[in-house]
Tab-separated table of C-alpha atoms in Angstrom:
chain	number	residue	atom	x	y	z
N	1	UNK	CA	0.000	0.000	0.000
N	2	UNK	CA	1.184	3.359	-1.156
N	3	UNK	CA	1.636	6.271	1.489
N	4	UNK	CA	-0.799	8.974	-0.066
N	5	UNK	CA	0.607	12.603	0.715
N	6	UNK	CA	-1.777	15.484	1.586
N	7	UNK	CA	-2.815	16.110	-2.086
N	8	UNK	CA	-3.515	12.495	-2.884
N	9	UNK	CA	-5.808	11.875	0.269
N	10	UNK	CA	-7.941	14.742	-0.657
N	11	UNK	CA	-8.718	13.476	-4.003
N	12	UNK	CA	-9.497	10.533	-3.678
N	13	UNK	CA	-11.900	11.522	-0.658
N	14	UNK	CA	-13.096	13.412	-3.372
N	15	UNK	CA	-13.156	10.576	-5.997
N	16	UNK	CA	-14.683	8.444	-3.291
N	17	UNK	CA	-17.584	11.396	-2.501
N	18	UNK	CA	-18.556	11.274	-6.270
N	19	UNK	CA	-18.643	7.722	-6.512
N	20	UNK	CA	-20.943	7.740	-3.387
N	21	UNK	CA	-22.943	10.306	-4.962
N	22	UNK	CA	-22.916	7.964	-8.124
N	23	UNK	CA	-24.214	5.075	-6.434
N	24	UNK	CA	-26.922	7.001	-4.525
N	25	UNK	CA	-28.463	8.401	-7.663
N	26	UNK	CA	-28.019	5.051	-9.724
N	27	UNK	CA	-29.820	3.447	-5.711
N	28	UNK	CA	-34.118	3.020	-6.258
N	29	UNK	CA	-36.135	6.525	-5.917
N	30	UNK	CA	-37.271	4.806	-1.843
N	31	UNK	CA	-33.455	4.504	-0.877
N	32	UNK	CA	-33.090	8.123	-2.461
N	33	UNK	CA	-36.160	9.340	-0.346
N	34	UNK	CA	-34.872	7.380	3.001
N	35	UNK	CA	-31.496	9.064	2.706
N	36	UNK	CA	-33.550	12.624	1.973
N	37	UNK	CA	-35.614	11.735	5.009
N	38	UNK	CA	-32.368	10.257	7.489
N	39	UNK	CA	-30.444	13.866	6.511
N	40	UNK	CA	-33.393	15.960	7.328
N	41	UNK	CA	-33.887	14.407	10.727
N	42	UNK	CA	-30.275	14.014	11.669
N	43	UNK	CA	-28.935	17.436	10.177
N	44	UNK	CA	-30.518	19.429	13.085
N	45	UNK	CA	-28.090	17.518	15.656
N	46	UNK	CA	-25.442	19.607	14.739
N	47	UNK	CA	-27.522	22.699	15.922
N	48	UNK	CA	-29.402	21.357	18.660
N	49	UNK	CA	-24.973	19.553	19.947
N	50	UNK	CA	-24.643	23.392	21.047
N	51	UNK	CA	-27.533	22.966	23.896
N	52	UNK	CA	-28.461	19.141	24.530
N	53	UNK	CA	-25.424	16.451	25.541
N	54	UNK	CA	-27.779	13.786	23.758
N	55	UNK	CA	-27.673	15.663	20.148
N	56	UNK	CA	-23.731	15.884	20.257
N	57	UNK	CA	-23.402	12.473	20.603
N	58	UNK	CA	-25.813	11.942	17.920
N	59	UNK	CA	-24.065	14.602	15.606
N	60	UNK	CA	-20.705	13.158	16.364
N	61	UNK	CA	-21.896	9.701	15.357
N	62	UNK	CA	-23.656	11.435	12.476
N	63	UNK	CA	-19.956	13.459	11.658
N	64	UNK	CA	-17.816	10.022	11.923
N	65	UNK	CA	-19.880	8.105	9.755
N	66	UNK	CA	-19.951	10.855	7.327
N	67	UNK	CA	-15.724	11.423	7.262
N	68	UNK	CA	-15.219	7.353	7.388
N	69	UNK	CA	-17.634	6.982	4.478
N	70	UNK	CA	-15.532	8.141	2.121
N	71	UNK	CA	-12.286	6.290	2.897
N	72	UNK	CA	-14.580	2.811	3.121
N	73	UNK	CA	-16.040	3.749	-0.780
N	74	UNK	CA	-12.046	4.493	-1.315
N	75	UNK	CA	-11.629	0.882	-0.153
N	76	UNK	CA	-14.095	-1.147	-1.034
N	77	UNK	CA	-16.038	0.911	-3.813
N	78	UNK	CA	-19.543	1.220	-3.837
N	79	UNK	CA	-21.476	-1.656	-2.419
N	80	UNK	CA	-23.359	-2.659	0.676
N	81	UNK	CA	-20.509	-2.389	2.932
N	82	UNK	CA	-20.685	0.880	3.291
N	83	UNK	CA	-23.555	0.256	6.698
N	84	UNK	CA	-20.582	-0.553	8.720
N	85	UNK	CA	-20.657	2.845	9.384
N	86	UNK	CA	-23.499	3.244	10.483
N	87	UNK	CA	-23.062	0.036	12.253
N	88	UNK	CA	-20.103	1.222	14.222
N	89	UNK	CA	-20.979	4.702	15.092
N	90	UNK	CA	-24.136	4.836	15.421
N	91	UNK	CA	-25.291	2.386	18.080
N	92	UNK	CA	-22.857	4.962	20.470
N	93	UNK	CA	-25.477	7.610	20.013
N	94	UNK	CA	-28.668	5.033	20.847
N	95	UNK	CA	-27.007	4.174	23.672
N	96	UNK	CA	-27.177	7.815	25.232
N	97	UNK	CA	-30.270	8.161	23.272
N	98	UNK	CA	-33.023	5.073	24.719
N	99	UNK	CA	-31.959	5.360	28.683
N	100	UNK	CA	-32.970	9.204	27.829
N	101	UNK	CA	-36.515	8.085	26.053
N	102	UNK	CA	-37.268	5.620	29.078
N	103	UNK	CA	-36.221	7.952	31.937
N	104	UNK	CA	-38.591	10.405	30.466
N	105	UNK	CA	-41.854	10.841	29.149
N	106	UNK	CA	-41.649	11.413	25.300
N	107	UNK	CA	-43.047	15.016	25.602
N	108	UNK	CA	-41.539	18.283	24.319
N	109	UNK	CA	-40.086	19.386	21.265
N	110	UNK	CA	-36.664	17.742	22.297
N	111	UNK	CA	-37.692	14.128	23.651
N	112	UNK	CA	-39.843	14.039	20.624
N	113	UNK	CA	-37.079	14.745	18.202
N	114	UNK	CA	-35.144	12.360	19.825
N	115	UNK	CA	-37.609	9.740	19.542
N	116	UNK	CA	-37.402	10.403	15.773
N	117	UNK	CA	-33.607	10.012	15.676
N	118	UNK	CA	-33.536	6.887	17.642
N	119	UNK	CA	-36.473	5.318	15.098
N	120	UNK	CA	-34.745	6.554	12.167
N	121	UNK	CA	-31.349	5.474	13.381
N	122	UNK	CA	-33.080	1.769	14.291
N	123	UNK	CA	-34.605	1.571	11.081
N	124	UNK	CA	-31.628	2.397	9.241
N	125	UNK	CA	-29.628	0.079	11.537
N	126	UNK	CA	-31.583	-2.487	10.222
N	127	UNK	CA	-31.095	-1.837	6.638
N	128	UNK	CA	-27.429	-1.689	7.024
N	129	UNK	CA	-27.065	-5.403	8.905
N	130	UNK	CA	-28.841	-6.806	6.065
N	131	UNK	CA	-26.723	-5.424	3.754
N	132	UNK	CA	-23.814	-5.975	5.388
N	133	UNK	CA	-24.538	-9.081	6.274
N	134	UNK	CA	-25.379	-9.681	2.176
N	135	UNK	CA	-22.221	-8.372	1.322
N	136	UNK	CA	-20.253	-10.638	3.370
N	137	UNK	CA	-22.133	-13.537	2.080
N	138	UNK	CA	-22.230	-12.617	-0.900
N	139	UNK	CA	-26.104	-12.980	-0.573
């Protein structure tokens, strides 16, 4: 394996972005829509991070998947490998997430958001073990 140097790394982060971008738009209209729907409801994290202690850990998991993204498609290409992200950040940000949504009653504009994330994070979590698992199978 070649040592990249600063230049090299940032293009083909870059090459691996477009190829991700690629892939999305070449993915059915619903996985275009779910995506859509996951960055709408996870975006706000990085707003809400400034206030609540549960949204940072839900933007940092949503930041970590996003930068290792990139180097995985640089890896592996585009395929249904790329949930381990999700896989291994994500679950970090549920676990701060559900003692929250049990110790409280799921009222007010934050618990309810929450709830959202934690569905949509579940949901997605899902997705990305069966493809994953697919992948590795070769399923």
């Amino acid at each position: 394996m070649d040592i990249l140097n600063a230049t090299q790394l940032i293009d083909t982060l870059a090459k691996g972005n477009e190829v991700a971008q690629a892939f999305i738009q070449s993915s059915p209209m619903w996985v275009q829509y779910w995506i859509l729907f996951m960055t709408v409801v996870l975006a706000p994290s990085f707003l809400i991070a400034l206030f609540k202690r549960e949204a940072r850990w839900v933007a940092l998991a949503v930041f970590y998947s996003s930068i290792v993204t990139p180097w995985l498609i640089a890896l592996a290409g585009p395929s249904k490998v790329w949930g381990l992200t999700h896989l291994a950040f994500w679950p970090m940000a549920l676990a701060v997430i559900i003692p929250k949504l049990i110790r409280e009653p799921i009222q007010g504009w934050y618990n309810r958001y929450l709830a959202l994330v934690a569905g949509t994070m579940m949901v997605s979590l899902v997705f990305d073990a069966w493809d994953v698992y697919r992948f590795f199978t070769a399923g």
